[in-house]
C-alpha cells in the first residue's frame, strides 16, 4: 500500500497527462479518419467538420462512452489477482496509455494505419500477461473483443450494402429521382437519429443521472429522431433543382444527399466519441479509482464526470491542433466518393460502432468504416477501391497488437523500477 | 508536414476520368479528319499536312494515355465494372485514333485526289462516321453518372438512347459507304488504277472508324448489363 500512499498524487497526475496525451492522439489521428469521408465527398467543409467533430465527439464520449470505458478499465484485466499489489495495476495502466500514445504518434508520423483501439488493447494484454501473469488477462473478454474486430466491418459492410441498394431502388430507379430523394432522405435521417439515441439511452445514460425504461427510451429516441428529421426536411426544402441542360439531374440529387451526409457525419463523430474516447480514459479511470480509494482495486465507484470531460477535451484539443490537417489531407485525396454512396458507408459504420459501444466492445472505427466503404463498393457504388490498401489497413492490427504490447511491457518495468513495489 | 493518411489512398485511382480523357482525345483526333479532307478537296496540301500533323500528335497523346491507363488499372483495384471490359474499351477507343492516322497517312502519302463529283459524298460519309465517334464519346462521358446511380433507372435509359443514336449513325455510315462505292465505279476507268485501290482502302478505313465507335458503344452495353 505504501507506494500508493507515498506517490499517489504524482502517479495520478502522470496518468492524467498520459491520458490527455492519448486522447490528444485520438483526436489528432482517428477523428480525421472518421470525418474525412464527409469532407472528401464535399458534403461538408473542413470547418464544418471540425465544429461537428468537436460537439459530437464530446457528446458521444460523455453520453455513450461509459460502457467501453468500463471494459478497458476493468473488463480486460482481472483485478482480483492484483488486490495485494494495486500499484502494479496503476503502473500497468500508465504504461498502456504511454505505449499506445507513443505508438500512435510514431504511426501517425509515418502514415501507418493504426487503430487506437488495437494499440491500447495490445498494450493492456501485453503488460498484464508478461508483467503480472497470463491468468490476469480475461481471455474470454479478449476473444469477444477480437471477434468484434472481425464482425464489425462485416456488419458495417452488409448494412452499407443494403443502404446503398435501397438508395438505388427508392431514389435512382424512380421516374423522378429528385422528388424521391426528398422523400427518402428524411427517412434515413430518422433512422440514424433513432438508432444512435436508442443505443445511448438504453446503454449509456445512467451515469448522467437518467435511468429510462425501455419504453421511455423508444419514445424519447423517436422524439430525438423526429427533431433531426424535421431539421433535415427544412434543410432539404431549401434545396431547389438547379436548371440542368441534360435530362438527368444527378448533381441535384447529390446536393440532397449532402444534407444527409451532414447528419451521418454527426452520427459518425458521436459513434467515434462513444467508442474511442474510452481508449484514453479507461486506464485513467482505473488509476483514479485505485488511488482515490487508497489502493482498493475492487471498488466499483461510478466514474467521475471529470474524466469523461478530460477525454472529450483531449480529443477536441488534438483535433483543433493537428487533426484538422490530417482531415484536410484525407478530404483532398478522396475525390471519388459521392454523397449518395458516402452516406451509406458512414451511416452503416456509425450505427455499427454505436451498437458496439452499447455492448461495451471496443472496436476500430477506421476498420468499421472501411467495411462500410467495401459494402458500397460491392453494390457497385464506388468507382475504384484500392484492395491493397484495404489489406494493409486490416493487417495493421496484427502489427499494432504486439507493438503496443512490447512498448507497454518496457514502460511497465520502467515504472516498477522508478516507483518500486510493495 | 502531414503524411498522406492511408485512408486517403483507399479510394481510387478511378480509371473512369482517364478513360474518358482518352476517348475525348481520340474524338479530337477523328474530328481533325473533316478539315483535313476539306483541304485535300481544295488541293491545299500544306494545310492538309498541318491537319495530318495534328492528327499524328493527337494519336500520340492517345497512345500515351492508353499506356498510363493500362499501368494504373492494377488488379488490386476493386471496380464496379469488369476490368477486362474497361481495357477492351480503351483498346477500341485507341483504334479510332490509329485508324484516323492511317487515313491521313494514306491520303497524304499519295496526294490522293477524288473526282470532284464524289467529294460531297465522301465528305458526308466522313461526317456521319465521325458523328458516331462523337456519340460514343458522349456515351462514355456518362460512365461516372452510371456508377453513381448504380447502373439503374433514368441514367441507363439516357445512355441507351445515346447508344441507339450511335447505332443509327453507324448504319447511316454503312449506307453512305455503299452509295460512295457505287458512285466510284463510274469513275474507276478514268482514274489511275493504283489510286483507285487506295481510295477503296481509305473508304474501308473510314468505315472502320464508325465500326469502332459502334463497338465502344456495344462494350458499354456489356458494362451496364453486368
Coordinates of C-alpha atoms in Angstrom, one line a residue:
Chain A
X1 CA 0.0 0.0 0.0
X2 CA 2.9 2.3 0.7
X3 CA 3.6 3.2 -3.0
X4 CA 0.0 4.4 -3.4
X5 CA 0.2 6.4 -0.2
X6 CA 3.6 7.8 -1.0
X7 CA 3.3 8.6 -4.6
X8 CA -0.5 8.6 -5.2
X9 CA -0.9 12.1 -6.4
X10 CA 2.3 12.0 -8.5
X11 CA 1.0 8.9 -10.2
X12 CA -2.4 10.3 -10.7
X13 CA -1.1 13.5 -12.3
X14 CA 1.2 11.5 -14.5
X15 CA -1.7 9.3 -15.6
X16 CA -3.8 12.4 -16.3
X17 CA -1.0 13.7 -18.5
X18 CA -0.7 10.3 -20.3
X19 CA -4.5 10.0 -20.7
X20 CA -4.7 13.5 -22.1
X21 CA -1.8 12.7 -24.5
X22 CA -3.6 9.6 -25.7
X23 CA -6.9 11.5 -26.1
X24 CA -5.0 14.1 -28.0
X25 CA -3.6 11.3 -30.3
X26 CA -7.1 10.0 -30.9
X27 CA -8.3 13.5 -31.8
X28 CA -5.3 14.2 -34.0
X29 CA -5.4 10.9 -35.9
X30 CA -8.6 8.9 -35.6
X31 CA -11.2 11.6 -35.8
X32 CA -9.8 12.6 -39.2
X33 CA -10.4 9.1 -40.4
X34 CA -14.0 9.2 -39.1
X35 CA -14.8 12.6 -40.6
X36 CA -12.6 12.6 -43.7
X37 CA -15.1 10.8 -45.9
X38 CA -17.7 13.5 -45.4
X39 CA -15.1 16.2 -46.3
X40 CA -13.9 14.1 -49.2
X41 CA -17.4 13.7 -50.6
X42 CA -17.7 17.5 -50.4
X43 CA -20.8 17.2 -48.3
X44 CA -19.4 19.4 -45.6
X45 CA -16.5 21.9 -45.4
X46 CA -13.4 21.3 -43.3
X47 CA -14.6 24.0 -40.8
X48 CA -18.0 22.4 -40.5
X49 CA -16.4 19.0 -40.0
X50 CA -14.3 20.4 -37.1
X51 CA -17.2 22.0 -35.4
X52 CA -19.3 18.9 -35.8
X53 CA -16.5 16.7 -34.6
X54 CA -15.9 18.9 -31.5
X55 CA -19.6 18.9 -30.5
X56 CA -20.5 15.3 -31.3
X57 CA -17.2 13.6 -30.3
X58 CA -17.6 15.2 -26.9
X59 CA -21.3 14.3 -26.7
X60 CA -20.6 10.7 -27.7
X61 CA -17.8 10.4 -25.2
X62 CA -19.9 11.9 -22.4
X63 CA -23.2 10.4 -23.1
X64 CA -22.4 6.9 -24.5
X65 CA -18.7 6.4 -23.7
X66 CA -19.2 4.8 -20.3
X67 CA -19.6 1.2 -21.4
X68 CA -16.4 0.8 -23.4
X69 CA -14.6 2.7 -20.7
X70 CA -15.6 0.2 -18.1
X71 CA -14.4 -2.6 -20.4
X72 CA -10.9 -1.0 -20.7
X73 CA -10.9 -0.1 -17.1
X74 CA -11.9 -3.4 -15.5
X75 CA -13.0 -5.9 -18.2
X76 CA -9.7 -7.0 -19.6
X77 CA -7.5 -7.4 -16.6
X78 CA -8.8 -9.4 -13.6
X79 CA -8.3 -7.1 -10.6
X80 CA -8.7 -9.8 -8.1
X81 CA -5.3 -11.1 -8.7
X82 CA -3.9 -7.7 -8.0
X83 CA -5.8 -6.9 -4.8
X84 CA -2.5 -7.1 -2.9
X85 CA -0.4 -5.2 -5.4
X86 CA -2.6 -2.3 -6.5
X87 CA 0.4 -0.3 -7.6
X88 CA 1.1 -2.9 -10.3
X89 CA -2.2 -2.2 -11.9
X90 CA -1.5 1.5 -11.7
X91 CA 1.9 1.1 -13.4
X92 CA 0.3 -1.2 -16.0
X93 CA -2.5 1.3 -16.9
X94 CA 0.0 4.1 -17.1
X95 CA 2.3 2.1 -19.3
X96 CA -0.6 1.0 -21.5
X97 CA -1.5 4.7 -22.0
X98 CA 2.0 5.8 -22.7
X99 CA 2.7 2.8 -25.0
X100 CA -0.4 3.3 -27.1
X101 CA 0.0 7.1 -27.2
X102 CA 3.6 6.8 -28.4
X103 CA 2.9 4.1 -30.8
X104 CA 0.1 6.2 -32.2
X105 CA 2.5 9.1 -32.6
X106 CA 5.1 7.1 -34.4
X107 CA 2.5 5.5 -36.7
X108 CA 0.9 8.9 -37.5
X109 CA 4.3 10.3 -38.4
X110 CA 4.9 7.5 -40.9
X111 CA 1.3 7.5 -42.1
X112 CA 0.7 3.9 -41.0
X113 CA -2.9 2.8 -40.5
X114 CA -3.1 2.0 -36.8
X115 CA -6.1 1.8 -34.7
X116 CA -6.1 3.4 -31.2
X117 CA -8.3 0.6 -30.0
X118 CA -5.8 -2.1 -31.2
X119 CA -2.9 -0.2 -29.6
X120 CA -4.5 0.1 -26.2
X121 CA -5.8 -3.5 -26.1
X122 CA -2.4 -4.8 -27.2
X123 CA -0.7 -2.7 -24.5
X124 CA -3.1 -3.9 -21.8
X125 CA -2.8 -7.5 -22.7
X126 CA 1.0 -7.1 -23.0
X127 CA 1.7 -5.7 -19.6
X128 CA -0.8 -7.9 -17.9
X129 CA 0.3 -11.2 -19.3
X130 CA 4.1 -10.6 -19.1
X131 CA 4.3 -8.2 -16.2
X132 CA 1.8 -9.9 -13.9
X133 CA 0.6 -13.3 -15.1
X134 CA -1.1 -14.8 -18.1
X135 CA -4.1 -15.6 -15.8
X136 CA -4.5 -11.9 -15.1
X137 CA -5.9 -11.4 -18.5
X138 CA -9.6 -12.0 -19.0
X139 CA -9.1 -14.1 -22.1
X140 CA -12.8 -14.7 -22.8
X141 CA -13.3 -11.0 -23.0
X142 CA -10.3 -10.6 -25.3
X143 CA -11.8 -13.3 -27.5
X144 CA -15.1 -11.4 -27.6
X145 CA -13.2 -8.2 -28.5
X146 CA -11.1 -9.9 -31.2
X147 CA -14.3 -11.4 -32.6
X148 CA -15.9 -8.0 -32.7
X149 CA -13.0 -6.7 -34.7
X150 CA -13.8 -9.2 -37.4
X151 CA -17.6 -8.9 -37.1
X152 CA -17.9 -5.1 -37.0
X153 CA -16.5 -4.4 -40.5
X154 CA -18.7 -7.3 -41.8
X155 CA -21.8 -5.9 -40.3
X156 CA -21.0 -2.4 -41.4
X157 CA -20.3 -3.8 -44.9
X158 CA -23.7 -5.6 -45.0
X159 CA -25.6 -2.6 -43.7
X160 CA -24.0 -0.2 -46.1
X161 CA -24.6 -2.6 -49.0
X162 CA -28.3 -2.7 -48.1
X163 CA -28.5 1.0 -47.6
X164 CA -26.9 1.7 -50.9
X165 CA -29.2 -0.8 -52.6
X166 CA -32.1 0.9 -51.1
X167 CA -30.9 4.3 -52.5
X168 CA -30.8 2.7 -55.9
X169 CA -34.2 1.2 -55.6
X170 CA -36.0 4.1 -53.9
X171 CA -34.2 7.0 -55.5
X172 CA -32.3 6.4 -58.7
X173 CA -34.7 3.7 -60.1
X174 CA -37.7 6.0 -60.0
X175 CA -39.3 8.3 -62.6
X176 CA -38.4 11.4 -60.6
X177 CA -35.2 10.7 -58.5
X178 CA -35.0 14.3 -57.2
X179 CA -38.5 14.1 -55.7
X180 CA -37.9 10.6 -54.5
X181 CA -34.7 11.7 -52.8
X182 CA -36.6 14.5 -51.0
X183 CA -39.0 11.9 -49.6
X184 CA -36.4 9.2 -48.8
X185 CA -33.6 11.2 -47.2
X186 CA -35.6 12.2 -44.2
X187 CA -36.3 8.5 -43.5
X188 CA -32.5 7.8 -43.4
X189 CA -32.1 10.8 -41.1
X190 CA -34.7 9.4 -38.8
X191 CA -33.1 6.0 -38.9
X192 CA -29.7 7.5 -37.9
X193 CA -31.1 9.6 -35.2
X194 CA -33.2 6.8 -33.8
X195 CA -30.6 4.1 -33.6
X196 CA -28.0 6.3 -32.1
X197 CA -30.2 7.8 -29.4
X198 CA -31.7 4.4 -28.7
X199 CA -28.4 2.8 -28.0
X200 CA -27.3 5.8 -26.0
X201 CA -30.4 5.8 -23.8
X202 CA -30.6 2.1 -23.3
X203 CA -26.9 1.6 -22.6
X204 CA -25.2 4.8 -21.7
X205 CA -27.2 7.4 -19.8
X206 CA -27.1 6.0 -16.3
X207 CA -24.1 7.9 -15.2
X208 CA -25.7 11.2 -16.3
X209 CA -28.4 10.5 -13.9
X210 CA -31.0 9.4 -16.4
X211 CA -32.4 5.9 -15.9
X212 CA -35.0 5.3 -18.6
X213 CA -37.2 2.3 -19.1
X214 CA -37.1 0.6 -22.5
X215 CA -40.4 2.1 -23.5
X216 CA -39.4 5.5 -22.4
X217 CA -36.2 5.1 -24.4
X218 CA -38.1 4.2 -27.5
X219 CA -40.4 7.2 -27.2
X220 CA -37.6 9.6 -26.4
X221 CA -35.4 8.3 -29.2
X222 CA -38.3 8.6 -31.7
X223 CA -38.7 12.2 -30.5
X224 CA -35.0 13.0 -30.9
X225 CA -35.0 11.3 -34.4
X226 CA -38.1 13.3 -35.4
X227 CA -36.5 16.6 -34.4
X228 CA -33.5 15.6 -36.5
X229 CA -35.8 14.6 -39.4
X230 CA -37.7 17.8 -39.2
X231 CA -34.4 19.8 -39.3
X232 CA -33.5 17.7 -42.3
X233 CA -36.8 18.3 -44.1
X234 CA -36.3 22.1 -43.6
X235 CA -32.8 21.9 -45.0
X236 CA -33.9 19.8 -47.9
X237 CA -36.8 22.1 -48.8
X238 CA -34.4 24.9 -49.3
X239 CA -32.6 23.0 -52.0
X240 CA -34.1 23.7 -55.4
X241 CA -33.3 22.0 -58.6
X242 CA -30.6 23.8 -60.4
X243 CA -31.7 24.0 -64.1
X244 CA -29.8 21.4 -65.8
X245 CA -29.5 21.0 -69.6
X246 CA -29.2 17.3 -69.6
X247 CA -32.2 15.1 -69.0
X248 CA -31.0 13.7 -65.7
X249 CA -30.1 15.6 -62.6
X250 CA -27.6 13.7 -60.5
X251 CA -26.0 16.9 -59.4
X252 CA -29.2 18.0 -57.8
X253 CA -29.8 14.6 -56.2
X254 CA -26.3 14.6 -54.7
X255 CA -27.0 18.0 -53.2
X256 CA -29.9 16.4 -51.3
X257 CA -27.6 13.6 -50.1
X258 CA -25.1 16.2 -48.9
X259 CA -27.7 17.2 -46.4
X260 CA -28.0 13.6 -45.3
X261 CA -24.2 13.4 -45.0
X262 CA -24.2 16.3 -42.6
X263 CA -26.3 14.1 -40.3
X264 CA -24.3 11.0 -40.8
X265 CA -21.1 12.9 -40.1
X266 CA -22.6 14.0 -36.8
X267 CA -23.5 10.3 -36.1
X268 CA -20.0 9.2 -37.1
X269 CA -18.4 11.7 -34.7
X270 CA -20.8 10.7 -31.9
X271 CA -20.1 7.0 -32.5
X272 CA -16.4 7.6 -32.6
X273 CA -16.5 9.6 -29.4
X274 CA -18.6 6.9 -27.7
X275 CA -16.1 4.1 -28.5
X276 CA -12.7 5.6 -28.9
X277 CA -12.5 8.0 -26.0
X278 CA -12.5 5.0 -23.7
X279 CA -9.1 4.1 -25.0
X280 CA -7.8 7.2 -23.4
X281 CA -9.8 7.5 -20.3
X282 CA -10.5 3.8 -19.4
X283 CA -7.0 3.4 -17.9
X284 CA -7.2 6.8 -16.3
X285 CA -10.5 5.9 -14.7
X286 CA -8.9 2.7 -13.3
X287 CA -5.9 4.5 -11.8
X288 CA -8.1 7.3 -10.4
X289 CA -10.4 4.8 -8.6
X290 CA -7.4 2.9 -7.1
X291 CA -5.7 5.9 -5.9
X292 CA -8.7 7.8 -4.6
X293 CA -9.8 4.7 -2.6
X294 CA -6.3 4.3 -1.2
X295 CA -5.4 1.1 -3.1
X296 CA -8.6 -0.8 -3.4
X297 CA -8.7 -2.3 -6.9
X298 CA -12.1 -3.9 -6.5
X299 CA -14.1 -0.8 -5.6
X300 CA -16.9 -0.1 -8.1
X301 CA -17.5 3.6 -7.7
X302 CA -19.0 5.2 -10.7
X303 CA -16.6 7.0 -13.0
X304 CA -16.4 10.7 -12.2
X305 CA -17.6 13.0 -14.9
X306 CA -14.4 15.0 -15.0
X307 CA -12.6 12.0 -16.5
X308 CA -15.1 11.8 -19.4
X309 CA -14.7 15.6 -19.8
X310 CA -11.0 15.3 -19.9
X311 CA -11.2 12.6 -22.6
X312 CA -13.6 14.6 -24.7
X313 CA -11.5 17.8 -24.2
X314 CA -8.3 15.9 -25.2
X315 CA -9.9 14.7 -28.4
X316 CA -11.1 18.2 -29.2
X317 CA -7.6 19.6 -28.5
X318 CA -6.0 17.0 -30.7
X319 CA -8.4 17.7 -33.5
X320 CA -8.0 21.5 -33.2
X321 CA -4.2 21.5 -33.1
X322 CA -3.4 18.7 -35.5
X323 CA -6.3 16.5 -36.6
X324 CA -7.8 19.1 -39.0
X325 CA -4.6 18.9 -41.1
X326 CA -5.0 15.1 -41.4
X327 CA -8.7 15.6 -42.2
X328 CA -7.9 18.1 -44.9
X329 CA -5.3 15.8 -46.5
X330 CA -7.8 12.9 -46.5
X331 CA -10.5 15.2 -47.8
X332 CA -8.5 16.4 -50.7
X333 CA -7.4 12.9 -51.6
X334 CA -10.9 11.3 -51.6
X335 CA -12.3 12.6 -54.8
X336 CA -14.2 9.5 -56.0
X337 CA -16.8 9.4 -53.2
X338 CA -20.2 10.9 -53.8
X339 CA -22.6 11.9 -51.0
X340 CA -25.1 9.2 -52.1
X341 CA -22.5 6.4 -51.6
X342 CA -20.5 8.0 -48.8
X343 CA -23.6 8.4 -46.6
X344 CA -24.3 4.7 -46.8
X345 CA -20.7 3.8 -45.7
X346 CA -20.8 6.3 -42.9
X347 CA -24.2 5.6 -41.5
X348 CA -23.5 1.8 -41.5
X349 CA -20.2 2.4 -39.7
X350 CA -21.7 4.8 -37.2
X351 CA -24.5 2.6 -36.2
X352 CA -22.2 -0.5 -36.0
X353 CA -19.8 1.4 -33.8
X354 CA -22.5 2.8 -31.5
X355 CA -24.1 -0.6 -31.1
X356 CA -20.6 -2.0 -30.3
X357 CA -20.3 0.8 -27.7
X358 CA -23.6 -0.2 -26.2
X359 CA -22.3 -3.7 -25.9
X360 CA -19.1 -2.4 -24.3
X361 CA -17.0 -3.7 -27.1
X362 CA -14.0 -1.5 -28.2
X363 CA -13.9 -1.7 -32.0
X364 CA -11.8 0.1 -34.6
X365 CA -13.8 3.0 -36.1
X366 CA -11.5 3.0 -39.1
X367 CA -11.9 -0.7 -39.8
X368 CA -15.7 -0.4 -39.5
X369 CA -15.7 2.5 -41.9
X370 CA -13.6 0.6 -44.4
X371 CA -16.1 -2.3 -44.1
X372 CA -18.8 0.2 -44.9
X373 CA -16.9 1.5 -47.9
X374 CA -16.4 -2.0 -49.2
X375 CA -20.1 -2.7 -48.8
X376 CA -20.9 0.2 -51.1
X377 CA -18.2 -1.0 -53.5
X378 CA -19.8 -4.4 -53.7
X379 CA -23.0 -2.7 -54.6
X380 CA -21.1 -1.1 -57.5
X381 CA -21.4 2.4 -55.9
X382 CA -17.7 3.5 -55.9
X383 CA -15.5 4.0 -59.0
X384 CA -12.4 2.3 -57.5
X385 CA -11.3 0.8 -54.2
X386 CA -7.7 0.0 -53.7
X387 CA -7.8 -3.5 -52.3
X388 CA -4.1 -3.4 -51.4
X389 CA -4.8 -0.5 -49.1
X390 CA -7.7 -2.5 -47.7
X391 CA -5.4 -5.4 -46.9
X392 CA -2.9 -3.1 -45.3
X393 CA -5.5 -1.5 -43.1
X394 CA -6.9 -4.8 -41.9
X395 CA -3.5 -6.4 -41.5
X396 CA -2.3 -3.4 -39.4
X397 CA -3.8 -4.7 -36.2
X398 CA -1.6 -7.8 -36.4
X399 CA 1.4 -5.5 -36.1
X400 CA -0.2 -3.0 -33.8
X401 CA -1.1 -5.5 -31.1
X402 CA 2.5 -6.8 -30.5
X403 CA 3.9 -3.3 -30.9
X404 CA 1.6 -1.9 -28.2
X405 CA 2.3 -4.9 -26.0
X406 CA 6.1 -4.6 -26.2
X407 CA 6.1 -0.9 -25.5
X408 CA 3.8 -1.4 -22.6
X409 CA 6.0 -4.1 -21.1
X410 CA 9.0 -1.9 -21.3
X411 CA 7.2 1.0 -19.7
X412 CA 5.8 -1.3 -17.1
X413 CA 9.2 -2.4 -15.9
X414 CA 10.4 1.1 -16.1
X415 CA 7.7 2.4 -13.7
X416 CA 8.2 -0.5 -11.5
X417 CA 11.9 0.4 -11.2
X418 CA 11.2 4.1 -10.6
X419 CA 8.4 3.8 -8.0
X420 CA 9.2 0.4 -6.6
X421 CA 6.9 -2.3 -5.4
X422 CA 5.2 -3.1 -2.2
Chain B
X1 CA 4.0 18.0 -42.5
X2 CA 1.2 15.6 -42.7
X3 CA 1.9 12.2 -44.3
X4 CA -0.9 11.1 -46.6
X5 CA -3.1 9.1 -44.3
X6 CA -3.7 5.6 -45.6
X7 CA -7.5 6.1 -45.6
X8 CA -7.0 8.7 -48.3
X9 CA -5.4 6.0 -50.5
X10 CA -8.3 3.7 -50.1
X11 CA -10.2 5.3 -52.9
X12 CA -9.1 5.1 -56.4
X13 CA -7.3 6.0 -58.5
X14 CA -10.5 5.8 -60.5
X15 CA -9.8 4.8 -64.2
X16 CA -13.0 6.5 -65.4
X17 CA -11.8 10.0 -65.8
X18 CA -8.6 8.9 -67.6
X19 CA -10.6 6.7 -69.9
X20 CA -13.0 9.5 -70.7
X21 CA -10.0 11.7 -71.4
X22 CA -8.6 9.1 -73.7
X23 CA -11.9 8.9 -75.6
X24 CA -12.2 12.6 -76.0
X25 CA -8.6 12.7 -77.3
X26 CA -9.5 10.0 -79.8
X27 CA -12.5 12.0 -80.8
X28 CA -10.5 15.2 -81.2
X29 CA -8.1 13.2 -83.4
X30 CA -11.0 11.8 -85.5
X31 CA -12.6 15.3 -85.8
X32 CA -9.5 16.6 -87.4
X33 CA -10.1 14.4 -90.4
X34 CA -13.0 16.6 -91.5
X35 CA -11.0 19.8 -92.2
X36 CA -8.2 17.5 -93.5
X37 CA -10.4 16.2 -96.3
X38 CA -11.8 19.8 -97.0
X39 CA -8.2 20.8 -97.5
X40 CA -7.4 17.9 -99.9
X41 CA -10.5 18.7 -101.9
X42 CA -9.1 22.2 -102.4
X43 CA -5.7 20.6 -103.2
X44 CA -4.3 22.7 -100.4
X45 CA -1.7 20.1 -99.5
X46 CA 0.3 22.3 -97.0
X47 CA -2.9 22.8 -95.0
X48 CA -3.8 19.1 -95.3
X49 CA -0.3 18.3 -93.9
X50 CA -0.8 20.6 -91.0
X51 CA -4.1 18.8 -90.2
X52 CA -2.2 15.5 -90.7
X53 CA 0.4 16.6 -88.2
X54 CA -2.2 17.5 -85.7
X55 CA -3.8 14.0 -86.2
X56 CA -0.4 12.4 -85.6
X57 CA 0.1 14.5 -82.5
X58 CA -3.3 13.6 -81.0
X59 CA -2.8 9.9 -81.9
X60 CA 0.4 10.0 -79.9
X61 CA -1.3 11.7 -77.0
X62 CA -4.0 9.0 -77.1
X63 CA -1.3 6.3 -77.1
X64 CA 0.4 7.8 -74.0
X65 CA -2.9 8.0 -72.2
X66 CA -3.7 4.4 -73.1
X67 CA -0.4 3.2 -71.7
X68 CA -1.0 5.2 -68.5
X69 CA -4.4 3.8 -68.1
X70 CA -3.1 0.2 -68.5
X71 CA -0.4 0.8 -65.9
X72 CA -2.8 2.3 -63.4
X73 CA -5.5 -0.3 -63.8
X74 CA -4.0 -2.7 -61.4
X75 CA -5.5 -5.9 -60.5
X76 CA -5.7 -4.8 -56.8
X77 CA -8.3 -2.2 -57.8
X78 CA -11.8 -3.2 -56.9
X79 CA -14.0 -1.7 -59.7
X80 CA -17.8 -1.7 -60.2
X81 CA -17.3 -2.9 -63.7
X82 CA -15.2 -5.6 -65.3
X83 CA -11.5 -4.6 -65.6
X84 CA -11.1 -6.5 -68.8
X85 CA -14.1 -4.8 -70.3
X86 CA -12.6 -1.4 -69.5
X87 CA -9.2 -2.4 -71.0
X88 CA -11.0 -3.6 -74.1
X89 CA -12.9 -0.3 -74.4
X90 CA -9.6 1.6 -74.2
X91 CA -8.1 -0.6 -76.9
X92 CA -11.0 0.1 -79.2
X93 CA -11.0 3.8 -78.5
X94 CA -7.4 3.8 -79.4
X95 CA -8.1 2.1 -82.7
X96 CA -10.2 5.1 -83.6
X97 CA -7.2 7.4 -83.3
X98 CA -5.0 4.9 -85.1
X99 CA -7.4 4.5 -87.9
X100 CA -7.7 8.2 -88.3
X101 CA -3.9 8.5 -88.6
X102 CA -3.8 5.7 -91.2
X103 CA -6.4 7.5 -93.3
X104 CA -4.5 10.8 -93.2
X105 CA -1.3 8.9 -94.0
X106 CA -2.8 7.1 -97.0
X107 CA -4.2 10.3 -98.5
X108 CA -1.1 12.4 -97.9
X109 CA 1.3 9.7 -98.9
X110 CA -0.1 9.5 -102.4
X111 CA -1.6 13.0 -102.5
X112 CA -4.8 11.1 -103.3
X113 CA -7.4 13.1 -105.1
X114 CA -11.0 12.3 -105.6
X115 CA -13.1 13.2 -108.6
X116 CA -15.0 16.4 -107.8
X117 CA -18.5 14.9 -108.0
X118 CA -17.6 12.3 -105.4
X119 CA -16.2 14.8 -102.9
X120 CA -19.6 15.7 -101.3
X121 CA -20.4 12.0 -101.0
X122 CA -17.1 11.3 -99.2
X123 CA -17.5 14.4 -97.0
X124 CA -20.9 13.2 -96.0
X125 CA -19.6 9.8 -95.3
X126 CA -16.7 11.1 -93.2
X127 CA -19.0 13.4 -91.2
X128 CA -21.5 10.7 -90.3
X129 CA -18.7 8.3 -89.4
X130 CA -17.1 10.9 -87.1
X131 CA -20.6 11.7 -85.6
X132 CA -20.6 8.1 -84.5
X133 CA -17.3 8.7 -82.7
X134 CA -18.8 11.8 -81.0
X135 CA -21.8 9.8 -79.8
X136 CA -19.5 7.1 -78.4
X137 CA -17.7 9.9 -76.5
X138 CA -21.0 11.3 -75.3
X139 CA -21.9 7.9 -74.0
X140 CA -18.6 7.3 -72.3
X141 CA -19.0 10.7 -70.6
X142 CA -21.9 9.2 -68.7
X143 CA -19.8 6.5 -67.1
X144 CA -19.3 8.3 -63.7
X145 CA -23.0 9.1 -63.5
X146 CA -23.8 5.4 -64.3
X147 CA -21.6 4.4 -61.4
X148 CA -23.2 7.0 -59.1
X149 CA -26.7 5.7 -59.9
X150 CA -25.6 2.1 -59.6
X151 CA -26.5 1.4 -63.2
X152 CA -30.2 1.9 -62.8
X153 CA -33.1 4.0 -63.7
X154 CA -33.2 7.1 -65.9
X155 CA -29.4 7.2 -66.3
X156 CA -29.5 3.8 -68.0
X157 CA -32.3 4.9 -70.3
X158 CA -30.4 8.1 -71.1
X159 CA -27.3 6.2 -72.1
X160 CA -29.3 3.7 -74.1
X161 CA -30.8 6.5 -76.1
X162 CA -27.3 7.8 -76.9
X163 CA -26.3 4.3 -77.9
X164 CA -29.4 4.0 -80.2
X165 CA -28.3 7.2 -81.9
X166 CA -24.8 5.8 -82.2
X167 CA -26.2 2.7 -83.8
X168 CA -28.2 4.7 -86.2
X169 CA -25.2 6.8 -87.1
X170 CA -23.2 3.7 -87.8
X171 CA -26.0 2.4 -90.0
X172 CA -26.1 5.7 -91.9
X173 CA -22.3 5.5 -92.4
X174 CA -22.8 2.0 -93.9
X175 CA -25.5 3.2 -96.3
X176 CA -23.3 6.2 -97.4
X177 CA -20.3 4.0 -97.8
X178 CA -22.3 1.8 -100.2
X179 CA -23.5 4.8 -102.2
X180 CA -20.0 6.2 -102.4
X181 CA -18.6 2.9 -103.6
X182 CA -21.4 2.6 -106.2
X183 CA -20.6 6.1 -107.4
X184 CA -16.9 5.4 -107.5
X185 CA -17.5 2.5 -110.0
X186 CA -18.4 5.0 -112.7
X187 CA -15.1 6.8 -112.3
X188 CA -12.8 3.9 -111.9
X189 CA -11.7 3.7 -115.5
X190 CA -10.9 7.4 -115.6
X191 CA -8.6 7.2 -112.6
X192 CA -5.2 5.7 -112.0
X193 CA -5.8 2.0 -111.1
X194 CA -3.5 2.2 -108.1
X195 CA -5.1 5.4 -106.9
X196 CA -8.5 3.6 -107.0
X197 CA -7.1 0.8 -104.9
X198 CA -6.0 3.3 -102.3
X199 CA -9.4 5.2 -102.5
X200 CA -11.1 1.9 -101.6
X201 CA -8.7 1.4 -98.8
X202 CA -9.4 4.9 -97.5
X203 CA -13.1 4.3 -97.7
X204 CA -12.7 1.0 -95.8
X205 CA -10.7 2.7 -93.1
X206 CA -13.3 5.4 -92.6
X207 CA -15.9 2.7 -92.3
X208 CA -13.7 1.0 -89.7
X209 CA -13.7 4.2 -87.6
X210 CA -17.5 4.2 -87.3
X211 CA -17.4 0.5 -86.7
X212 CA -15.0 1.0 -83.8
X213 CA -17.2 3.8 -82.4
X214 CA -20.1 1.3 -82.6
X215 CA -18.0 -1.3 -80.8
X216 CA -17.2 1.1 -78.0
X217 CA -21.0 1.5 -77.6
X218 CA -21.5 -2.2 -77.5
X219 CA -18.8 -2.7 -74.9
X220 CA -20.6 0.0 -72.8
X221 CA -23.7 -2.1 -73.0
X222 CA -21.7 -5.0 -71.5
X223 CA -20.6 -2.7 -68.7
X224 CA -24.2 -1.7 -68.0
X225 CA -25.5 -5.3 -68.2
X226 CA -23.2 -6.9 -65.8

